[in-house]
PDB file of C-alpha atoms in Angstrom:
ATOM      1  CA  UNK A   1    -144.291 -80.579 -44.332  1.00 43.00           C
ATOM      2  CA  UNK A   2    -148.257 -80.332 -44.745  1.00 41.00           C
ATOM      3  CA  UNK A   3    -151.007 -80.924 -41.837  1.00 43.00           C
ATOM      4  CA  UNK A   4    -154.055 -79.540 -40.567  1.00 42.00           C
ATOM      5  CA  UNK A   5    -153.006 -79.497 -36.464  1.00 42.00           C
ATOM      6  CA  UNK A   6    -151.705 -75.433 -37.077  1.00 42.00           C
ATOM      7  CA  UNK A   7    -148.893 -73.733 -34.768  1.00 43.00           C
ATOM      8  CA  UNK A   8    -147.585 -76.174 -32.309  1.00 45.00           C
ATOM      9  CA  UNK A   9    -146.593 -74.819 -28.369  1.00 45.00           C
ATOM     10  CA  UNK A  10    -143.520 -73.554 -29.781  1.00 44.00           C
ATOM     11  CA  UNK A  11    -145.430 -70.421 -31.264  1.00 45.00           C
ATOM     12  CA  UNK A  12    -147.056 -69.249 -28.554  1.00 51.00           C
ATOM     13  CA  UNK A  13    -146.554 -65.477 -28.187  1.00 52.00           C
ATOM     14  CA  UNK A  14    -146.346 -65.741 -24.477  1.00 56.00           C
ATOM     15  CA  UNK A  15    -143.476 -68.680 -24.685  1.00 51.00           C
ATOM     16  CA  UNK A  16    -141.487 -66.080 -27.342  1.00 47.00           C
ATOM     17  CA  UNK A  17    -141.801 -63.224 -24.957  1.00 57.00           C
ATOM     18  CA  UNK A  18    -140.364 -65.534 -22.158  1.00 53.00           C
ATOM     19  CA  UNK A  19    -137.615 -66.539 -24.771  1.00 51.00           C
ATOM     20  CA  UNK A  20    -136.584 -63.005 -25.994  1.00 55.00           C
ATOM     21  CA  UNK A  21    -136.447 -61.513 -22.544  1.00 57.00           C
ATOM     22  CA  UNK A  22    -134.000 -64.634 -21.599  1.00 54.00           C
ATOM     23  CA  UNK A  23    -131.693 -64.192 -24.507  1.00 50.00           C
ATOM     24  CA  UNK A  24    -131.435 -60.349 -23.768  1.00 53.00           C
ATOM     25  CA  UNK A  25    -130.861 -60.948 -19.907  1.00 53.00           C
ATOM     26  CA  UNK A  26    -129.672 -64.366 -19.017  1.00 49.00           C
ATOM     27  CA  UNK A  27    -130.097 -63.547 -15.343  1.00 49.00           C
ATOM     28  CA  UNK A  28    -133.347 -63.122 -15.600  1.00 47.00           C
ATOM     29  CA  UNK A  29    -135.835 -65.552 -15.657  1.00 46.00           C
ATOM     30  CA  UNK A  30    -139.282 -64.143 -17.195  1.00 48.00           C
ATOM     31  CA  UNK A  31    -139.255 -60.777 -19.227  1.00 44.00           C
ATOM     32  CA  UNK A  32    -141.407 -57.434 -17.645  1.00 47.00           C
ATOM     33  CA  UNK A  33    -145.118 -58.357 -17.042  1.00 50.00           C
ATOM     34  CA  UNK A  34    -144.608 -61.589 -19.662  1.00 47.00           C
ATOM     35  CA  UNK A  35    -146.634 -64.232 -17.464  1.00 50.00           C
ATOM     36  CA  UNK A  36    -145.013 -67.187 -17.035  1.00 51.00           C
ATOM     37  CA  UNK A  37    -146.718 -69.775 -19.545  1.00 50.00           C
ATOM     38  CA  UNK A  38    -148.997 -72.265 -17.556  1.00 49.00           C
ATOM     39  CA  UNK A  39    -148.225 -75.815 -17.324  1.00 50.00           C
ATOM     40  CA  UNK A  40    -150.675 -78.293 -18.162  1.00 50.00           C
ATOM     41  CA  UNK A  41    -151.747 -81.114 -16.752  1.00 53.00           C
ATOM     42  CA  UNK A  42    -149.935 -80.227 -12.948  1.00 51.00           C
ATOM     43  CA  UNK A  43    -152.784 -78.585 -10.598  1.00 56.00           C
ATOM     44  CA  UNK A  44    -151.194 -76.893  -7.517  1.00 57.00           C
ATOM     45  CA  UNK A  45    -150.165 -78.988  -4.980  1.00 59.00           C
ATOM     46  CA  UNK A  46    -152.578 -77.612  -1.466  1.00 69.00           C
ATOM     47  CA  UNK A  47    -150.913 -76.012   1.277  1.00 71.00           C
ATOM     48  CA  UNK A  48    -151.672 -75.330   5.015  1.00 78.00           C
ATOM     49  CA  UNK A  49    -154.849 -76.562   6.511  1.00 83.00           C
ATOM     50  CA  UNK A  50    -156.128 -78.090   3.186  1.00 88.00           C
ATOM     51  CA  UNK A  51    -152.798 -80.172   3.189  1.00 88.00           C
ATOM     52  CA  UNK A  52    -153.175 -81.071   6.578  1.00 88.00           C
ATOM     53  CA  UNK A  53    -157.026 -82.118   5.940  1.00 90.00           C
ATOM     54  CA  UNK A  54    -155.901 -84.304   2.220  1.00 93.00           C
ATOM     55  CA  UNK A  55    -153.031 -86.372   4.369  1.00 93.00           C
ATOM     56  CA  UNK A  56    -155.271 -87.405   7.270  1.00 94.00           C
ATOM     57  CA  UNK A  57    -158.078 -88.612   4.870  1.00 96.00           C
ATOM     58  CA  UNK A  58    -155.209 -90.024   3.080  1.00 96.00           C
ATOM     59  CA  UNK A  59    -153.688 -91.484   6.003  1.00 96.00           C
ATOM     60  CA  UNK A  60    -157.499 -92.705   6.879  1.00 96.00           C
ATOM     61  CA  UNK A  61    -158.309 -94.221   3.608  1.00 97.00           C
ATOM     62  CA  UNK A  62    -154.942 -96.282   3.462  1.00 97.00           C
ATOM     63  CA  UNK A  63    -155.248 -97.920   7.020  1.00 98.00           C
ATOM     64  CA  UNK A  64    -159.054 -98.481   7.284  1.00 98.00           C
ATOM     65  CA  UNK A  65    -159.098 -99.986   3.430  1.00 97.00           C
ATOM     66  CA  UNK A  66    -155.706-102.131   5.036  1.00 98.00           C
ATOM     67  CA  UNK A  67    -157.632-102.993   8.260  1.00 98.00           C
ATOM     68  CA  UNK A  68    -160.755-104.229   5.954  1.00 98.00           C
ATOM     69  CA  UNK A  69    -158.532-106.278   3.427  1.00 97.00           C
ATOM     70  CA  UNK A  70    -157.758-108.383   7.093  1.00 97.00           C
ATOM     71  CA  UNK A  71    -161.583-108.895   7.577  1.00 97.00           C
ATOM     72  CA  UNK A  72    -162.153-110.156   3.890  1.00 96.00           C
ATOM     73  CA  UNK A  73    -159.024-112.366   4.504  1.00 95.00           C
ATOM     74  CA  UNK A  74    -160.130-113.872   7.549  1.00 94.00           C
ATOM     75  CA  UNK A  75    -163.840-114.405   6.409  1.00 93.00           C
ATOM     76  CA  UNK A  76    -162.589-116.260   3.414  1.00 92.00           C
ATOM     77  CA  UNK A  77    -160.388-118.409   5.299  1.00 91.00           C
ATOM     78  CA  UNK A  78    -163.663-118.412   7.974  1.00 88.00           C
ATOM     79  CA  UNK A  79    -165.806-119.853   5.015  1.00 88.00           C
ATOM     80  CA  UNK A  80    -162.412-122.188   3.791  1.00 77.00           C
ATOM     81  CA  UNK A  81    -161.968-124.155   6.638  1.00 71.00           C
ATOM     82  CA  UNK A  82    -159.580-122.307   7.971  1.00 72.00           C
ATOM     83  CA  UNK A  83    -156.421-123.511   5.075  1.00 82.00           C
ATOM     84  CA  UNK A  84    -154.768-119.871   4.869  1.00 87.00           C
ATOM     85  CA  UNK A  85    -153.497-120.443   8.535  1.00 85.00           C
ATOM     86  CA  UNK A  86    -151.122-123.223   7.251  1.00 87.00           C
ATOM     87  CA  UNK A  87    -149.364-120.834   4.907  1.00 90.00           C
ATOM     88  CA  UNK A  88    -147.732-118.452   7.861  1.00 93.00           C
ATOM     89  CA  UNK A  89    -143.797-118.366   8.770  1.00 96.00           C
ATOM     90  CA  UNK A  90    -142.752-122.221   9.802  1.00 95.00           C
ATOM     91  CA  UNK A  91    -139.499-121.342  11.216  1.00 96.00           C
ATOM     92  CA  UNK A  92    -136.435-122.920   8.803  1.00 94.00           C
ATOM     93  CA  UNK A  93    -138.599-124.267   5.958  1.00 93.00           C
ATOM     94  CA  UNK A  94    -138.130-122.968   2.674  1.00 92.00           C
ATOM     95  CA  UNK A  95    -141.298-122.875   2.170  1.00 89.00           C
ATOM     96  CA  UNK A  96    -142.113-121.327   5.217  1.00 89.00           C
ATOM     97  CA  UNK A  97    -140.343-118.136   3.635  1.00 93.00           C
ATOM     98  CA  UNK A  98    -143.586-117.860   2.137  1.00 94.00           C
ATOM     99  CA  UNK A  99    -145.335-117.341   5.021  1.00 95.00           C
ATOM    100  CA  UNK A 100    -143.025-113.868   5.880  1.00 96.00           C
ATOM    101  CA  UNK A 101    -144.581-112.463   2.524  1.00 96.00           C
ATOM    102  CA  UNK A 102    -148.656-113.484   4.157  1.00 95.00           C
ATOM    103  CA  UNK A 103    -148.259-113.596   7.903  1.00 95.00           C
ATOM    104  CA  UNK A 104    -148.945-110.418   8.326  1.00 96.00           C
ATOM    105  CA  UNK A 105    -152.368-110.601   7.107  1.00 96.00           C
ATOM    106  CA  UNK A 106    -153.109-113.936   8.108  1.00 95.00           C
ATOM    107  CA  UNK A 107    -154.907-114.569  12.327  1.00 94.00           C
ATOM    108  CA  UNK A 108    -155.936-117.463  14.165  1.00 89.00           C
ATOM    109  CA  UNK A 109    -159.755-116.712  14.202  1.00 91.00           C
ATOM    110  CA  UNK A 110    -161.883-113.855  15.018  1.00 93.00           C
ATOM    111  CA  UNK A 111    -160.577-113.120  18.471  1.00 94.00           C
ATOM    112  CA  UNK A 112    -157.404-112.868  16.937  1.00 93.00           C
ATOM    113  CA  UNK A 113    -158.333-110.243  14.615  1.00 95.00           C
ATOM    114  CA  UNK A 114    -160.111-108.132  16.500  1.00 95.00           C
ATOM    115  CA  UNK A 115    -157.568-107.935  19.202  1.00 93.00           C
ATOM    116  CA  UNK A 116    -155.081-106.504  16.940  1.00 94.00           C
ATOM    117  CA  UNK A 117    -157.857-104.176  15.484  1.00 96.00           C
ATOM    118  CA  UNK A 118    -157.798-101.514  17.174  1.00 96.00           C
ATOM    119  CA  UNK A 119    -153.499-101.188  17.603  1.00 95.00           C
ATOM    120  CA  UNK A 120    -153.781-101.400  14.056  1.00 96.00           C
ATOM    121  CA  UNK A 121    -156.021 -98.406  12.928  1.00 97.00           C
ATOM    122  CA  UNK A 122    -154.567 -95.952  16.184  1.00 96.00           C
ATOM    123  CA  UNK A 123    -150.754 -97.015  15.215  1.00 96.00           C
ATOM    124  CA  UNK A 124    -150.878 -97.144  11.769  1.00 97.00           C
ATOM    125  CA  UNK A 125    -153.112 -94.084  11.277  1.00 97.00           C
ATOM    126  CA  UNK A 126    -150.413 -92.069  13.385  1.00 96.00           C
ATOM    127  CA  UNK A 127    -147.522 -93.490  11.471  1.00 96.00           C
ATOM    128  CA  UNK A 128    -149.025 -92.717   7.894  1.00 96.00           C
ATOM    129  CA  UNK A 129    -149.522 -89.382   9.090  1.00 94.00           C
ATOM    130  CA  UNK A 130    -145.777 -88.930   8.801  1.00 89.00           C
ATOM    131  CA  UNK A 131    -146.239 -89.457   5.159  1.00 92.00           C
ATOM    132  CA  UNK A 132    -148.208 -91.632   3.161  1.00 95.00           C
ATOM    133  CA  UNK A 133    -144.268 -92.656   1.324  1.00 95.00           C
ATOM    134  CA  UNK A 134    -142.598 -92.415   4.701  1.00 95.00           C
ATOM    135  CA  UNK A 135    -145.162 -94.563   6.318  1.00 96.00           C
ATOM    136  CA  UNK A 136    -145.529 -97.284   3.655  1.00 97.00           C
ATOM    137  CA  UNK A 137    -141.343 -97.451   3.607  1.00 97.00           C
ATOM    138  CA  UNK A 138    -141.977 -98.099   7.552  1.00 97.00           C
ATOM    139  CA  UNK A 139    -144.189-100.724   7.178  1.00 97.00           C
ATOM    140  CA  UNK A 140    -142.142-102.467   4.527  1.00 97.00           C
ATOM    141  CA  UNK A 141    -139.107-102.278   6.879  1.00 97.00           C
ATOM    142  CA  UNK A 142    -140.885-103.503   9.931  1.00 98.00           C
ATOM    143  CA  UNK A 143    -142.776-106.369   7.177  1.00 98.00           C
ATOM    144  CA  UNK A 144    -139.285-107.613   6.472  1.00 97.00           C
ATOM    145  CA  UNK A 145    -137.014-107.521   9.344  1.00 98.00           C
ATOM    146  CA  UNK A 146    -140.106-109.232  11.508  1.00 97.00           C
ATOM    147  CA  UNK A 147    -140.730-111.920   9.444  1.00 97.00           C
ATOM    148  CA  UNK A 148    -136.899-113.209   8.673  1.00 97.00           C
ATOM    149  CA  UNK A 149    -136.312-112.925  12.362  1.00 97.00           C
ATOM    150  CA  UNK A 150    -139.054-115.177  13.161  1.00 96.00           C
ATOM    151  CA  UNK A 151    -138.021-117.403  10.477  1.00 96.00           C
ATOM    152  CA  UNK A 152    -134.622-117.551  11.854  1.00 96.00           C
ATOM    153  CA  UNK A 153    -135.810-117.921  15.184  1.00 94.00           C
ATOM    154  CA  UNK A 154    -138.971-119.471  15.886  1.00 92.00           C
ATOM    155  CA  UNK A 155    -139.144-123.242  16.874  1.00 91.00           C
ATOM    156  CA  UNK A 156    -139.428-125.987  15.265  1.00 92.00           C
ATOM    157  CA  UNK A 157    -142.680-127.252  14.024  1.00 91.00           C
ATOM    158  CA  UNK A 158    -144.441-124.083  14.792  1.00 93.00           C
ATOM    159  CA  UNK A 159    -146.582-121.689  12.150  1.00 94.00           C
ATOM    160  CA  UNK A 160    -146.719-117.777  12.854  1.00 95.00           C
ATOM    161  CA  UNK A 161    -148.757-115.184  11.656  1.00 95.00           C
ATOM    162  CA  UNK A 162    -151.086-112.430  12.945  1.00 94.00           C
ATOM    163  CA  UNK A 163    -150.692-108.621  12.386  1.00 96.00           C
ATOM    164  CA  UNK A 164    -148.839-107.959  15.639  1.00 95.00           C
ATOM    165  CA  UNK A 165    -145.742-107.695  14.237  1.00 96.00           C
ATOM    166  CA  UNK A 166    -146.575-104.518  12.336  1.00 97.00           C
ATOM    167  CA  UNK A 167    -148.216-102.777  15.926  1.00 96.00           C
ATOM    168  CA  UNK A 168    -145.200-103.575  17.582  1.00 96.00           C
ATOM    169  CA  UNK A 169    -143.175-102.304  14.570  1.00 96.00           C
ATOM    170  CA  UNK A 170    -144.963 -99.018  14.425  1.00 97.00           C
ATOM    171  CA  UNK A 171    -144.845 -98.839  17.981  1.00 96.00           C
ATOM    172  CA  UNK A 172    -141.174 -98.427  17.756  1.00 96.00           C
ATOM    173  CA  UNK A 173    -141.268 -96.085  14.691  1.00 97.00           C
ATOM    174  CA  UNK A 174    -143.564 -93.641  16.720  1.00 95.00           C
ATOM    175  CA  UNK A 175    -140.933 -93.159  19.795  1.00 94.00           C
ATOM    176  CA  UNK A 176    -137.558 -93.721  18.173  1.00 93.00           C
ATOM    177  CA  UNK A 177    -138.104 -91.799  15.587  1.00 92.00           C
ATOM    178  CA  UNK A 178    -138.554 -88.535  17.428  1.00 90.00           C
ATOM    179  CA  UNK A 179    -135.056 -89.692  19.049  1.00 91.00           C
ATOM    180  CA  UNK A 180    -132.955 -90.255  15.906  1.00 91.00           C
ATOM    181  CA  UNK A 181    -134.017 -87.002  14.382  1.00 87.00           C
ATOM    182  CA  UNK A 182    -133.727 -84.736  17.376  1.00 87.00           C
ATOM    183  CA  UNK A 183    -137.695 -83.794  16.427  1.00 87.00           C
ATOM    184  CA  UNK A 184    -139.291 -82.141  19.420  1.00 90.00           C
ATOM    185  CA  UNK A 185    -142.792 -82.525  18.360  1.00 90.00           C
ATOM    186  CA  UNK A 186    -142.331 -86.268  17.083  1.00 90.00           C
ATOM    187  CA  UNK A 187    -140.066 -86.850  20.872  1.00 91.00           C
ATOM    188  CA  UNK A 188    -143.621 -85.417  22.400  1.00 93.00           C
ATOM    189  CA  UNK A 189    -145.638 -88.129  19.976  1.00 92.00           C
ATOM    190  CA  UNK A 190    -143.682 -91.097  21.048  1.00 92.00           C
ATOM    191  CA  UNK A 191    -143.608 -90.430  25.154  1.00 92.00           C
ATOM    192  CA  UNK A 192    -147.375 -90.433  24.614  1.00 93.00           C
ATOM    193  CA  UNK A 193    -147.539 -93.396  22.491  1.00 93.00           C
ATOM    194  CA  UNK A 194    -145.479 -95.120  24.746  1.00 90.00           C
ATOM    195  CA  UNK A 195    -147.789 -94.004  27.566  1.00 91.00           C
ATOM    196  CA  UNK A 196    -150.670 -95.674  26.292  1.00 90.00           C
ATOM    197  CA  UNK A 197    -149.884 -98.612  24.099  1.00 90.00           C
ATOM    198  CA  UNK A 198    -146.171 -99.061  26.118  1.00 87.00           C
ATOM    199  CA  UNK A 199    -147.325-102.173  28.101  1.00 87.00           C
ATOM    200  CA  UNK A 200    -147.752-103.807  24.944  1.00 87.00           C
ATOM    201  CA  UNK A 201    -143.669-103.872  24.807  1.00 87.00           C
ATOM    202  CA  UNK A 202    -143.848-106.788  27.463  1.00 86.00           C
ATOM    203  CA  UNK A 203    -144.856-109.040  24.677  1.00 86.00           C
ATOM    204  CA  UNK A 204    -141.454-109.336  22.957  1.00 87.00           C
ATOM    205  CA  UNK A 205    -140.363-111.694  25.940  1.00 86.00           C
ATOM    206  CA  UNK A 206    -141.558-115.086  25.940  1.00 85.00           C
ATOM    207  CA  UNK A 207    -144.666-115.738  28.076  1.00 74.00           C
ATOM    208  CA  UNK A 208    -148.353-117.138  26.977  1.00 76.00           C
ATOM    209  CA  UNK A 209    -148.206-120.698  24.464  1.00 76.00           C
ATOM    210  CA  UNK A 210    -149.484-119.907  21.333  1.00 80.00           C
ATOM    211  CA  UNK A 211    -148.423-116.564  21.254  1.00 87.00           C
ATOM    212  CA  UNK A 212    -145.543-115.441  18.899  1.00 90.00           C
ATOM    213  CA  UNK A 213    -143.042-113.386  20.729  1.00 92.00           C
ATOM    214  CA  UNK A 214    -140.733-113.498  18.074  1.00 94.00           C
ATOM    215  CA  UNK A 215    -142.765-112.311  15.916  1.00 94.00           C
ATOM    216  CA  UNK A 216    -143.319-108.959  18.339  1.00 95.00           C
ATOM    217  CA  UNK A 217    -139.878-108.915  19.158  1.00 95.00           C
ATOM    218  CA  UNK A 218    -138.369-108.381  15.280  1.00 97.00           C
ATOM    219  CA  UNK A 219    -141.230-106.660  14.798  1.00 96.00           C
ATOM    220  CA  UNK A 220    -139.888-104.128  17.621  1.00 96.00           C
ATOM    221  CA  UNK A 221    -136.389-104.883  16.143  1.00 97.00           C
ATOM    222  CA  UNK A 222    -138.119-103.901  12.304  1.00 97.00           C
ATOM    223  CA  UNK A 223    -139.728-100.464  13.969  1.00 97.00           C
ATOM    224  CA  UNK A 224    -136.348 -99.051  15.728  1.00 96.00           C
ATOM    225  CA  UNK A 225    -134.338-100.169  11.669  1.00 97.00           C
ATOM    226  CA  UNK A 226    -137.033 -97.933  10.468  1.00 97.00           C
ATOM    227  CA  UNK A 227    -137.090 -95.192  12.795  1.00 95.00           C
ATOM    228  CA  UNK A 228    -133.125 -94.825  12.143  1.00 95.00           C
ATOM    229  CA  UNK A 229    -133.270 -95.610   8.209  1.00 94.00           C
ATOM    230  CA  UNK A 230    -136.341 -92.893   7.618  1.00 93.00           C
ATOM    231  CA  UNK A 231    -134.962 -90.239   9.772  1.00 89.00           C
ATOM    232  CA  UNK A 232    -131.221 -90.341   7.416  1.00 83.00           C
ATOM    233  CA  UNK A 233    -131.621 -86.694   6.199  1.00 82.00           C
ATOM    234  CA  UNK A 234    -132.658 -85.299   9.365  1.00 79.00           C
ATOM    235  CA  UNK A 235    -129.584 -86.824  10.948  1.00 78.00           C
ATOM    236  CA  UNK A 236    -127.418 -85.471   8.300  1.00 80.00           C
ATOM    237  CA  UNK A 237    -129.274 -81.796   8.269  1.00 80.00           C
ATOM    238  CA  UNK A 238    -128.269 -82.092  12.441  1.00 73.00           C
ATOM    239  CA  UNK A 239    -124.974 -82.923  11.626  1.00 72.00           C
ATOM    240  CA  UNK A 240    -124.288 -80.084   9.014  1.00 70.00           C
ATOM    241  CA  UNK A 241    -123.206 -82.899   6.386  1.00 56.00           C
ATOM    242  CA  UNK A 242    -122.515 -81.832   2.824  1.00 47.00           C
ATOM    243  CA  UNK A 243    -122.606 -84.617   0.744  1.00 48.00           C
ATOM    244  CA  UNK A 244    -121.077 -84.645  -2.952  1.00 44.00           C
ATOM    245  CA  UNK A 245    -119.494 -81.024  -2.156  1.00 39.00           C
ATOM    246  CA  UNK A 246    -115.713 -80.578  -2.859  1.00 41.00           C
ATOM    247  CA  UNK A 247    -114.954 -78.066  -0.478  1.00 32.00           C
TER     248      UNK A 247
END
């Protein structure tokens, strides 16, 4: 066939060395001071300290642009009358199943807001720093489990929303998780999270009008599911499993 665009890839001398040296010994993977040929397009990933440094401004960019999205929300609905409150979780209305989808970033006012604020960007900063994957997968957990329970469980007539569930989810995630892995460092991150945000755990029993407990109960319910689901391979390295080996 005819074309200007010359010798393709295939043809490069250094890809021919690596070839010939691998037909002449198969057990070896690149021939005698052949470089391997580059890959394009894939930059190395960072390691060490500049790792560290990229997944806490990760981790930082993810929960203060989350944390902001609630402000916007809330100074719409400020400027709106106030409508977005009516679509939370009503408790055994279908289309209260809605609300477990928005609830999360839906509050009752400013007060409301800002007394969640600060929960928010210490607990979920901590929890993305597990991994900005592993953290997200959390959340989603926690997102879930909280907002069918209160759906199943709330009473009658009521609407629920607020970001609470999701602090006492990750509240959960950051001791359990430690626990279910057998992770000494992460043990060490939950006694201290428990130290300072653990009075917060009285708020899954029913107390105060107005104030969702169900929703920070399956919220606590959603953290402990995610602690166990997300530490799966850590349980299975503990236990020595082999899975899809015949031995």
């Amino acid at each position: 066939m005819t074309g200007g665009a010359g010798l393709g890839p295939s043809f490069d001398p250094d890809r021919l060395a690596v070839l010939r040296a691998q037909f002449s010994n198969p057990g070896v993977t690149n021939a005698p001071n052949a470089p391997s040929p580059p890959i394009s397009g894939t930059p190395a990933e960072p390691r060490g300290f500049a790792a560290l440094k990229l997944l806490w401004l990760r981790a930082g960019a993810v929960i203060l642009g989350f944390v902001a999205m609630l402000y916007l929300i809330e100074g719409f609905d400020q400027i709106g009358s106030r409508q977005l409150d009516t679509a939370g979780i009503e408790p055994r209305e279908a289309d209260g199943l809605w609300g477990i989808l928005w609830a999360p970033v839906l509050h009752g006012g400013w007060d409301h807001l800002i007394g969640n604020t600060l929960p928010l960007l210490v607990l979920g900063f901590i929890v993305l720093l597990s991994g900005i994957w592993r953290g997200l997968a959390a959340t989603a957990i926690i997102w879930v489990v909280a907002g069918v329970g209160t759906w199943l469980s709330g009473a009658d007539g009521t609407v629920h929303l607020g970001a609470s569930s999701l602090v006492f989810g990750w509240l959960t995630f950051l001791i359990s998780r430690g626990w279910f892995a057998r992770n000494l460092g992460q043990i060490v991150l939950g006694l201290v999270v428990l130290a300072l945000y653990g009075s917060l755990l009285w708020g899954v029993l029913p107390g105060q009008p107005g104030i969702s407990w169900q929703g920070h109960l399956f919220g606590a319910v959603g953290g402990l599911l995610a602690g166990w689901v997300l530490s799966g391979d850590a349980r299975r390295n503990r236990r020595g499993d082999k899975a899809g080996v015949i031995a």
